[in-house]
mmCIF file with all atom_site columns, C-alpha atoms in Angstrom:
data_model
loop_
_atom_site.group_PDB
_atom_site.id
_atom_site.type_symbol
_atom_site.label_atom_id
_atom_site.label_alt_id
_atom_site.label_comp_id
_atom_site.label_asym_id
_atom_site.label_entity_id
_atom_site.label_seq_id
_atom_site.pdbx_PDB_ins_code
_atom_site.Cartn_x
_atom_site.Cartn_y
_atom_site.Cartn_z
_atom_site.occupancy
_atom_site.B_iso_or_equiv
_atom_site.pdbx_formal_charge
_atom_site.auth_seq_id
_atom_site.auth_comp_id
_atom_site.auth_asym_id
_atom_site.auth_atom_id
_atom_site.pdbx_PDB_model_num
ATOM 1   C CA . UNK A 1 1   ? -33.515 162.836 75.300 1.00 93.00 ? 1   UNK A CA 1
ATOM 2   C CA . UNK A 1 2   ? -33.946 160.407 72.559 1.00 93.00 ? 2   UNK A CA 1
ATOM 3   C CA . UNK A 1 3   ? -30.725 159.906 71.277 1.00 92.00 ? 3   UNK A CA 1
ATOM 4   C CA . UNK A 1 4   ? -28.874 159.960 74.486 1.00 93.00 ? 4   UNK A CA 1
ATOM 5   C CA . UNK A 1 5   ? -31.725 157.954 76.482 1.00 94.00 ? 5   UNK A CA 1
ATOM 6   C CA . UNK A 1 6   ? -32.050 160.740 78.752 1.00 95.00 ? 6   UNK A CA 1
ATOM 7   C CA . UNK A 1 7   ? -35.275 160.768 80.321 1.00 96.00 ? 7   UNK A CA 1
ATOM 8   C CA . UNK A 1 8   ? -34.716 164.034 82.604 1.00 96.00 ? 8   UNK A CA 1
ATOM 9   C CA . UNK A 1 9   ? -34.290 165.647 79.435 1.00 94.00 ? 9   UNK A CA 1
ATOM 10  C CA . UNK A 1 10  ? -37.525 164.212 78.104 1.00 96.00 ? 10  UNK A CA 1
ATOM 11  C CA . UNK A 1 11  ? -39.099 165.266 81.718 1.00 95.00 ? 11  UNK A CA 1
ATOM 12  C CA . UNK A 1 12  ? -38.041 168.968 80.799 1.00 94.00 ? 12  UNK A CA 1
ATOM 13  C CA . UNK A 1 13  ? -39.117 169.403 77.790 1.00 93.00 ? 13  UNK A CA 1
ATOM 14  C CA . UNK A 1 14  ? -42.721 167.786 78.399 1.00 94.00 ? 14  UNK A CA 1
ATOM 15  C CA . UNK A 1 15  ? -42.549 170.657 81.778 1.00 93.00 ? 15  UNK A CA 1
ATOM 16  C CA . UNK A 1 16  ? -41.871 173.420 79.014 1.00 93.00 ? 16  UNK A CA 1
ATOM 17  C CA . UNK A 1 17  ? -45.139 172.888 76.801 1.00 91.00 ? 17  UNK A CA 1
ATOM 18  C CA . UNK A 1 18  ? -47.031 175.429 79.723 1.00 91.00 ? 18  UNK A CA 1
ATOM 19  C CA . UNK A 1 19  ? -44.294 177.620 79.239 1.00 92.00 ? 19  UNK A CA 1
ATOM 20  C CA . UNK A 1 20  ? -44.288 178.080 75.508 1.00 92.00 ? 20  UNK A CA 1
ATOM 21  C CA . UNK A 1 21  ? -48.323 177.786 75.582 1.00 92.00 ? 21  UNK A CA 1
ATOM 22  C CA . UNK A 1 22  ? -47.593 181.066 77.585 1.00 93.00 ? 22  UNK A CA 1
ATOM 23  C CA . UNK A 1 23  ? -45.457 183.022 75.916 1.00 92.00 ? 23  UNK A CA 1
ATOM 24  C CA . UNK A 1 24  ? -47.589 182.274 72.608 1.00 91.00 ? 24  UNK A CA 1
ATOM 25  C CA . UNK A 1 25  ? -50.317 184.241 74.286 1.00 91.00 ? 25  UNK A CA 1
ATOM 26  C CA . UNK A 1 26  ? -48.263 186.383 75.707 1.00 93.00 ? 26  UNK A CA 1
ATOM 27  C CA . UNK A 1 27  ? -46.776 187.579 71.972 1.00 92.00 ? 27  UNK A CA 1
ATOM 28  C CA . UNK A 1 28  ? -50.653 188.534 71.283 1.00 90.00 ? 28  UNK A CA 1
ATOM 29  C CA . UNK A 1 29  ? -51.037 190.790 74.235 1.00 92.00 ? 29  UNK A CA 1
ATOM 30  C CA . UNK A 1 30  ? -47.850 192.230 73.396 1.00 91.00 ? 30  UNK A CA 1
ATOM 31  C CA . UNK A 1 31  ? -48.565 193.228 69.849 1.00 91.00 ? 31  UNK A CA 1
ATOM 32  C CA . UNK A 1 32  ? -52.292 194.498 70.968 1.00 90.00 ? 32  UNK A CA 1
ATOM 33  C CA . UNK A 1 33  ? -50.916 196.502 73.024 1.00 90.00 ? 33  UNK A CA 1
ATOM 34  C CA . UNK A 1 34  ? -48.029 198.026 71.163 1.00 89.00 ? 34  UNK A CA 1
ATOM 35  C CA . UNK A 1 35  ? -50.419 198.682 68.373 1.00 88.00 ? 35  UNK A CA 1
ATOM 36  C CA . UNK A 1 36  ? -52.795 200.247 70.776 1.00 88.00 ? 36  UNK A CA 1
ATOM 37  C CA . UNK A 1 37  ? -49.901 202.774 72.211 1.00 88.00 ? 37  UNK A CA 1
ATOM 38  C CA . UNK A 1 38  ? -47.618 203.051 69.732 1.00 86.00 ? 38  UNK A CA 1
ATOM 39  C CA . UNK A 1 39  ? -49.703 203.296 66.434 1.00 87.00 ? 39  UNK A CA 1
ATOM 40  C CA . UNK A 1 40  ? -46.678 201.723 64.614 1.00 84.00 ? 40  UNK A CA 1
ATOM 41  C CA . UNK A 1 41  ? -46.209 202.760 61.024 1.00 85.00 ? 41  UNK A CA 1
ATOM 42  C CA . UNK A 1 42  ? -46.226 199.964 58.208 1.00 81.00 ? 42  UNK A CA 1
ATOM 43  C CA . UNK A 1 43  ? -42.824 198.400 58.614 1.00 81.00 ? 43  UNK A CA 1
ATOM 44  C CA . UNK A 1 44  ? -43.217 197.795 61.734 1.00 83.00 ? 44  UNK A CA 1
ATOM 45  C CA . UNK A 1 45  ? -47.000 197.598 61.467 1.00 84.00 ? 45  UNK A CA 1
ATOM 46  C CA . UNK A 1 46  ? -45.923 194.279 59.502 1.00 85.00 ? 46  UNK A CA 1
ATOM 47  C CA . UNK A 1 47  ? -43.317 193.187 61.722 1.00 87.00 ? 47  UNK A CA 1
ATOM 48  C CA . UNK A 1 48  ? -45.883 193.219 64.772 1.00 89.00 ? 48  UNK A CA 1
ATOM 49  C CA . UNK A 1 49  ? -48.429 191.305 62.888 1.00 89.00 ? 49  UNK A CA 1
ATOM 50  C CA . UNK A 1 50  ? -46.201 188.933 61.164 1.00 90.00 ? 50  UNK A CA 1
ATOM 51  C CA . UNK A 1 51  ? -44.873 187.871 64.812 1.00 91.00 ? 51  UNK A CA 1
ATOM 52  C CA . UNK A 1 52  ? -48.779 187.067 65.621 1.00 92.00 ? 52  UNK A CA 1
ATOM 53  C CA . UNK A 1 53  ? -48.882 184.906 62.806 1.00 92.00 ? 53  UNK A CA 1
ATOM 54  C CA . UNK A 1 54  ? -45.324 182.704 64.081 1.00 94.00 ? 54  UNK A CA 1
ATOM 55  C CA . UNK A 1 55  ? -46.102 182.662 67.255 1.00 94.00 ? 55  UNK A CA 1
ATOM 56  C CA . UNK A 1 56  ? -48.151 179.701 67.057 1.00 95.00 ? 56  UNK A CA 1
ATOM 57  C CA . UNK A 1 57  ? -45.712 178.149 64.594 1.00 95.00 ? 57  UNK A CA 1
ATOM 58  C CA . UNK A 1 58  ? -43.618 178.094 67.265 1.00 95.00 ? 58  UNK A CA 1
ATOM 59  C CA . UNK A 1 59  ? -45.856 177.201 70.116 1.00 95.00 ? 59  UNK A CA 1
ATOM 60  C CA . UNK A 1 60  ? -46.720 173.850 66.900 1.00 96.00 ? 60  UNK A CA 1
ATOM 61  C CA . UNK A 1 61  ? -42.938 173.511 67.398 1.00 96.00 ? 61  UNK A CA 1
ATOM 62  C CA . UNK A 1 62  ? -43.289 172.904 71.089 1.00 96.00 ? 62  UNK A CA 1
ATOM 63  C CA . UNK A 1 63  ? -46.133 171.043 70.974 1.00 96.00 ? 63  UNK A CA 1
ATOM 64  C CA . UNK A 1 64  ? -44.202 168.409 68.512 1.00 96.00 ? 64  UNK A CA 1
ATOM 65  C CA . UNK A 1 65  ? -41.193 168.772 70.762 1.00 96.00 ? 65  UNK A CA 1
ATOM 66  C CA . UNK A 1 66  ? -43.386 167.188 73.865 1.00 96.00 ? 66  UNK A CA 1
ATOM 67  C CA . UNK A 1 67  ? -44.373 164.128 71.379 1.00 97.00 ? 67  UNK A CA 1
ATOM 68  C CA . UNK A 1 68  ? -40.951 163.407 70.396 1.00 97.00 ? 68  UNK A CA 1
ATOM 69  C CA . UNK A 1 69  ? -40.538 163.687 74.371 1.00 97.00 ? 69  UNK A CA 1
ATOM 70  C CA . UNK A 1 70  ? -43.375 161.173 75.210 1.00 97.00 ? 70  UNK A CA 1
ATOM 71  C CA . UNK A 1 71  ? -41.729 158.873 72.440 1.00 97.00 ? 71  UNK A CA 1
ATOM 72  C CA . UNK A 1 72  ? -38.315 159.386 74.348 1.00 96.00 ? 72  UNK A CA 1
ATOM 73  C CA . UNK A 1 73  ? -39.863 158.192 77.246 1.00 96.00 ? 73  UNK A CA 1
ATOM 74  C CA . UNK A 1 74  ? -41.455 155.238 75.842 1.00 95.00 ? 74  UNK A CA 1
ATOM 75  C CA . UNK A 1 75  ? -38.220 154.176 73.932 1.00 96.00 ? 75  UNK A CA 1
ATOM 76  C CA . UNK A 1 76  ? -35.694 154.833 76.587 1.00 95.00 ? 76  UNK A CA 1
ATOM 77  C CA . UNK A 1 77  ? -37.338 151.929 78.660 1.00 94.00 ? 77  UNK A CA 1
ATOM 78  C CA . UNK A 1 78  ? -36.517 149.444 75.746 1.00 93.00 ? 78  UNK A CA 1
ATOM 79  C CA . UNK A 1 79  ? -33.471 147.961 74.215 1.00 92.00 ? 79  UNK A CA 1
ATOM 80  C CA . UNK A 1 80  ? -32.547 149.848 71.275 1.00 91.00 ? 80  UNK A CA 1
ATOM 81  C CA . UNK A 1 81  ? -33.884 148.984 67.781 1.00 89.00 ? 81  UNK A CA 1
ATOM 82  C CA . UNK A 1 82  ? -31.087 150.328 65.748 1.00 87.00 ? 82  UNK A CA 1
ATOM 83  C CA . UNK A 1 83  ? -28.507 152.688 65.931 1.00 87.00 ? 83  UNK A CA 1
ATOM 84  C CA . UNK A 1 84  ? -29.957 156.622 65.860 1.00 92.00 ? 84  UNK A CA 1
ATOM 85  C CA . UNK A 1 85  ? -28.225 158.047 62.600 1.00 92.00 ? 85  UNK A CA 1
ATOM 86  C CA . UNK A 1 86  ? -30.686 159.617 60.809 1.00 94.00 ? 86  UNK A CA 1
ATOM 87  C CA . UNK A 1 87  ? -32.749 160.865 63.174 1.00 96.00 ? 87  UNK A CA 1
ATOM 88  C CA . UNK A 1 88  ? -30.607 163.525 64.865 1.00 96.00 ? 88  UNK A CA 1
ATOM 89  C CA . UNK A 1 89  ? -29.716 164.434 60.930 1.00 97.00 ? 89  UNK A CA 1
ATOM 90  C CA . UNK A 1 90  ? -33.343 165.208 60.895 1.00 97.00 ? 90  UNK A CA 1
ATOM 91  C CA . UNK A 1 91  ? -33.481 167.064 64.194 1.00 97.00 ? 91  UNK A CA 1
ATOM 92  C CA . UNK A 1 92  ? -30.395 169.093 63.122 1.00 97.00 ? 92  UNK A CA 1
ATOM 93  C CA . UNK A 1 93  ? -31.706 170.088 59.378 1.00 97.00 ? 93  UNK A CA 1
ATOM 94  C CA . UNK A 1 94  ? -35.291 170.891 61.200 1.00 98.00 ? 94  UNK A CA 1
ATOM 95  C CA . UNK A 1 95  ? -33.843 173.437 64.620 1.00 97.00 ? 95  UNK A CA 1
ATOM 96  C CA . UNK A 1 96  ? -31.459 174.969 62.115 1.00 97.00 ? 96  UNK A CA 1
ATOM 97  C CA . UNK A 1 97  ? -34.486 175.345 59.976 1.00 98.00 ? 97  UNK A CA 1
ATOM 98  C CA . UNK A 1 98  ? -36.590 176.992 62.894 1.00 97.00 ? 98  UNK A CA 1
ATOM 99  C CA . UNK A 1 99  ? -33.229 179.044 63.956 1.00 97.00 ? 99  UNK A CA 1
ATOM 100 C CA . UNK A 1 100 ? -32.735 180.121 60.445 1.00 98.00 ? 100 UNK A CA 1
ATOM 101 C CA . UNK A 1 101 ? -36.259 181.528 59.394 1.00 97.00 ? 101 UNK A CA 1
ATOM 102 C CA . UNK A 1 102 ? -36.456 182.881 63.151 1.00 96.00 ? 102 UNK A CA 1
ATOM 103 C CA . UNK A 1 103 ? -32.932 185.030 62.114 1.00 97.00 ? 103 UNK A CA 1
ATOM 104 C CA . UNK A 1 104 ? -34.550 185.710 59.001 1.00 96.00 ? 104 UNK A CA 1
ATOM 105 C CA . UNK A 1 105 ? -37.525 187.297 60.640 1.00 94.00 ? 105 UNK A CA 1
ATOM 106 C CA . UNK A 1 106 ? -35.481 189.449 63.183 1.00 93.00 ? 106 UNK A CA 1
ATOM 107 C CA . UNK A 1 107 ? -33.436 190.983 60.488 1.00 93.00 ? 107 UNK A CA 1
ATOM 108 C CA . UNK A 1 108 ? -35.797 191.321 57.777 1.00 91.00 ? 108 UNK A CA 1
ATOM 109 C CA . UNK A 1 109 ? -33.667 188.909 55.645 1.00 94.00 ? 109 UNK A CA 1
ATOM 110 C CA . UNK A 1 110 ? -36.071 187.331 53.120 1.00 94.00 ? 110 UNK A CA 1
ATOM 111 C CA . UNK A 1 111 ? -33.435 185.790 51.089 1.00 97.00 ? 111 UNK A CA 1
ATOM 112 C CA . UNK A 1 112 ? -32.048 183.683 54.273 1.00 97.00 ? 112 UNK A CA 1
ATOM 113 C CA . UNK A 1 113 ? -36.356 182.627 54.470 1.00 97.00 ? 113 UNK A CA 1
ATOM 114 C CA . UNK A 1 114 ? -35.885 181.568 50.709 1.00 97.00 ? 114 UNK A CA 1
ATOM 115 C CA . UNK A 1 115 ? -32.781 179.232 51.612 1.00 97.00 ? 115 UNK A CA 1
ATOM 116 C CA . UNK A 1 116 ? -35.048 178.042 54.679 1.00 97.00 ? 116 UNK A CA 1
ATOM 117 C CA . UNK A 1 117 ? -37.928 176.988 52.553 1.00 97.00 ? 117 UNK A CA 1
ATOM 118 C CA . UNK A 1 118 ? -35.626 175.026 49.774 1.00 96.00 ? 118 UNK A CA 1
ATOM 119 C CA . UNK A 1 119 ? -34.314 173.030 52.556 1.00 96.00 ? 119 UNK A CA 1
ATOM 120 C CA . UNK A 1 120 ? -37.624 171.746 53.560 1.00 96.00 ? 120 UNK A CA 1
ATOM 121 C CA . UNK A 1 121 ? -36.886 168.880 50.779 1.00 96.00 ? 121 UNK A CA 1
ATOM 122 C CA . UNK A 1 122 ? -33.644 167.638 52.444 1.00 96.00 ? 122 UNK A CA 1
ATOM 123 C CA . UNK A 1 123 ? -35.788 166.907 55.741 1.00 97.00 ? 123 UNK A CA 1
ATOM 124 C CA . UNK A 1 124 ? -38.846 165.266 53.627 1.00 97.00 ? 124 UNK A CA 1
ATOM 125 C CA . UNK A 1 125 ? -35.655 162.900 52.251 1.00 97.00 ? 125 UNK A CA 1
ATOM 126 C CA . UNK A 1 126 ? -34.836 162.257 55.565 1.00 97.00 ? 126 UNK A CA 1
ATOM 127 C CA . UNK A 1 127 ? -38.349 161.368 56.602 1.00 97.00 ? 127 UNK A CA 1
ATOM 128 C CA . UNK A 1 128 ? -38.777 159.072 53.711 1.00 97.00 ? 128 UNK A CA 1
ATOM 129 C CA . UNK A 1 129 ? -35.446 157.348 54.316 1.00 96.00 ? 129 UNK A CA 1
ATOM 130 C CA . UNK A 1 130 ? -36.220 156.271 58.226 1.00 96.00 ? 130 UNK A CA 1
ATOM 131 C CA . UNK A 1 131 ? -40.227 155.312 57.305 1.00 96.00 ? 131 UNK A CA 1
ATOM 132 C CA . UNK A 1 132 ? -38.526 152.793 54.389 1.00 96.00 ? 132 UNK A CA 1
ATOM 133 C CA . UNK A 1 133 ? -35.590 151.854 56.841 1.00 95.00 ? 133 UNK A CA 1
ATOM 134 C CA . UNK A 1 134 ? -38.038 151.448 59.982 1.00 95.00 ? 134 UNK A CA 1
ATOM 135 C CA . UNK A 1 135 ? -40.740 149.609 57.445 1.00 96.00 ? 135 UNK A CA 1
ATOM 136 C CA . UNK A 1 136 ? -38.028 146.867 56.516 1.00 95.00 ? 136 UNK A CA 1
ATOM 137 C CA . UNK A 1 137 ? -37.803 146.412 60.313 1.00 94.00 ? 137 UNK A CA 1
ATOM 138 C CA . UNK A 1 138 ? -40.984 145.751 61.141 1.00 95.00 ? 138 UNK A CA 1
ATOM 139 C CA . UNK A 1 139 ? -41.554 143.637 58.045 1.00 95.00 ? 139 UNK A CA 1
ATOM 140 C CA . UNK A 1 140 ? -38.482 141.242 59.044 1.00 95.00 ? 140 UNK A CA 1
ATOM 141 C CA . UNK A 1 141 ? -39.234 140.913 62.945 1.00 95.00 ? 141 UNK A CA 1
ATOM 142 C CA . UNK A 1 142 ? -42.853 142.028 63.820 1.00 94.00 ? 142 UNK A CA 1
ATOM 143 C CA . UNK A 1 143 ? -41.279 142.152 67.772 1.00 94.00 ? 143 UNK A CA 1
ATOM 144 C CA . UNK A 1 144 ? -39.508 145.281 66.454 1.00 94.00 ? 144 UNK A CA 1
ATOM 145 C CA . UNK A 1 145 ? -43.133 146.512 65.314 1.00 95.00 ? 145 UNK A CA 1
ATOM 146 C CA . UNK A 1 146 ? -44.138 148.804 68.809 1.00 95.00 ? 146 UNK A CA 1
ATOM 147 C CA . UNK A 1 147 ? -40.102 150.382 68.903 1.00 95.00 ? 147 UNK A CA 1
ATOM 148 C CA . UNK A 1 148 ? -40.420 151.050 64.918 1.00 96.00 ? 148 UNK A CA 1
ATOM 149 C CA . UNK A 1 149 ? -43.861 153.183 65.041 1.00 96.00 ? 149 UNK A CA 1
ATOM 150 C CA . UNK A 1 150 ? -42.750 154.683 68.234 1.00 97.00 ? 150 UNK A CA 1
ATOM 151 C CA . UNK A 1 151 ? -39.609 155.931 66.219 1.00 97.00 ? 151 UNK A CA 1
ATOM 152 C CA . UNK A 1 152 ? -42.014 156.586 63.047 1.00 97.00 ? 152 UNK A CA 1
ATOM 153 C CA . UNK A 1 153 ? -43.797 159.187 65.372 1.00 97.00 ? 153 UNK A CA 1
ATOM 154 C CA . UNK A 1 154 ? -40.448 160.708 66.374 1.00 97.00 ? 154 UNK A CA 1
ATOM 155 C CA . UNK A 1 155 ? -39.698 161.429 62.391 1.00 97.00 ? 155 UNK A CA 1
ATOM 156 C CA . UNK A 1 156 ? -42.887 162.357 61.502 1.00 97.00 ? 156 UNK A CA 1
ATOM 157 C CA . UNK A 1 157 ? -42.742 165.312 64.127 1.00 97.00 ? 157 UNK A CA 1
ATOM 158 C CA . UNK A 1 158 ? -38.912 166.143 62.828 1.00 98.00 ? 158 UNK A CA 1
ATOM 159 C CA . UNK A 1 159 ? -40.760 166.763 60.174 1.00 97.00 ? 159 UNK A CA 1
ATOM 160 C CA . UNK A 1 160 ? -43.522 168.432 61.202 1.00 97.00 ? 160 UNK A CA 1
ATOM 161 C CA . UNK A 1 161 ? -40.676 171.042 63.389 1.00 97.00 ? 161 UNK A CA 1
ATOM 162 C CA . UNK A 1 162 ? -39.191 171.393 59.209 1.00 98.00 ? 162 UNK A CA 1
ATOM 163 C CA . UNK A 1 163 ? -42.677 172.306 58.127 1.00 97.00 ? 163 UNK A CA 1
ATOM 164 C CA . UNK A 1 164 ? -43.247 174.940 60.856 1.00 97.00 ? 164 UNK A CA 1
ATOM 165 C CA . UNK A 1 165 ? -39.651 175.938 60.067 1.00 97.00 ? 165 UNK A CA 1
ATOM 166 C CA . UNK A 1 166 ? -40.895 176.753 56.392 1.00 97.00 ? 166 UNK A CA 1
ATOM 167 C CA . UNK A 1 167 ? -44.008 178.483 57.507 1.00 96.00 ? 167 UNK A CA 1
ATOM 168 C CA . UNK A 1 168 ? -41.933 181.026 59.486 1.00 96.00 ? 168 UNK A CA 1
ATOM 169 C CA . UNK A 1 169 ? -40.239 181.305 56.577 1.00 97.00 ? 169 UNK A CA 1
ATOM 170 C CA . UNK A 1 170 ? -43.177 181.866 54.103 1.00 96.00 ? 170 UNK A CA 1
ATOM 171 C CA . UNK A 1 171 ? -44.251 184.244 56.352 1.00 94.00 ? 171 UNK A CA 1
ATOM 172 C CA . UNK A 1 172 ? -41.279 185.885 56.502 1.00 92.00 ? 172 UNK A CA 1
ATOM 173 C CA . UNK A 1 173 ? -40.993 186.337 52.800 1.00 90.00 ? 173 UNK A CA 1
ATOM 174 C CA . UNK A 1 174 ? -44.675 187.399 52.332 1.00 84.00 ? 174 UNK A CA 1
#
């Protein structure tokens, strides 16, 4: 929505926050009630509880989603500050983060969850690369100063998405 100033996009994704909220609870009933009727053993005992605990990782996800949305929105009325390069780098590394630990979960891979956490740096590189290049912006035209914080949000919930992508992982590995 951001990059390609698509605010129907933005629209959607800001209409799937109740749907996520949803399924979130929806993953809690589930695993009551499998342990309930199927008295899993411990593998899957694990497996059950650990998708409790990502659930709301994910539903985090979502929620950060709707912000970069709400930022889309916001931006996409504007002239563009600067070219979006490092930005969708960021949103890349971070959903292949979320993808990757979500793979690692679903086949049990905690060596895949390893590689997911180390990559958590690349993205916190990335974060600290657009605050310095945005900050430089603001400090040379204090016009720019409402697009560049607006864009500041946007990275710090790429981030956030990484961070969320690493706690899957962790919990994955644990």
């Amino acid at each position: 929505a951001l990059t390609e100033r698509d605010n129907a996009l933005a629209e959607e994704a800001l209409a799937s926050d109740k749907i996520i909220d949803q399924r979130e609870i929806e993953v809690d009933q589930r695993v009551v009630e499998l342990i309930i009727r199927a008295r899993p053993m411990a593998r899957d005992l694990r497996m059950a509880m650990t998708a409790t605990k990502i659930a709301p990782d994910l539903e985090r996800v979502a929620d950060h989603a709707v912000d970069i949305a709400r930022q889309a929105l916001t931006l996409n009325r504007q002239p563009a500050l600067k070219p979006l390069i490092t930005l969708p780098a960021m949103a890349k590394a971070a959903t292949d983060m979320v993808r990757d630990a979500l793979k690692a979960f679903v086949e049990g891979n905690s060596q895949m969850a390893r590689a997911v956490i180390a990559r958590d740096d690349v993205v916190d590189s990335m974060h600290e690369q657009v605050f310095r290049e945005l900050l430089t912006y603001m400090m040379e035209d204090p016009r720019t100063i409402p697009r560049a914080l607006a864009l500041l949000l946007v990275a710090r919930s790429l981030e956030r998405i990484a961070d969320q992508g690493t706690n899957i992982a962790a919990q994955v590995v644990y």
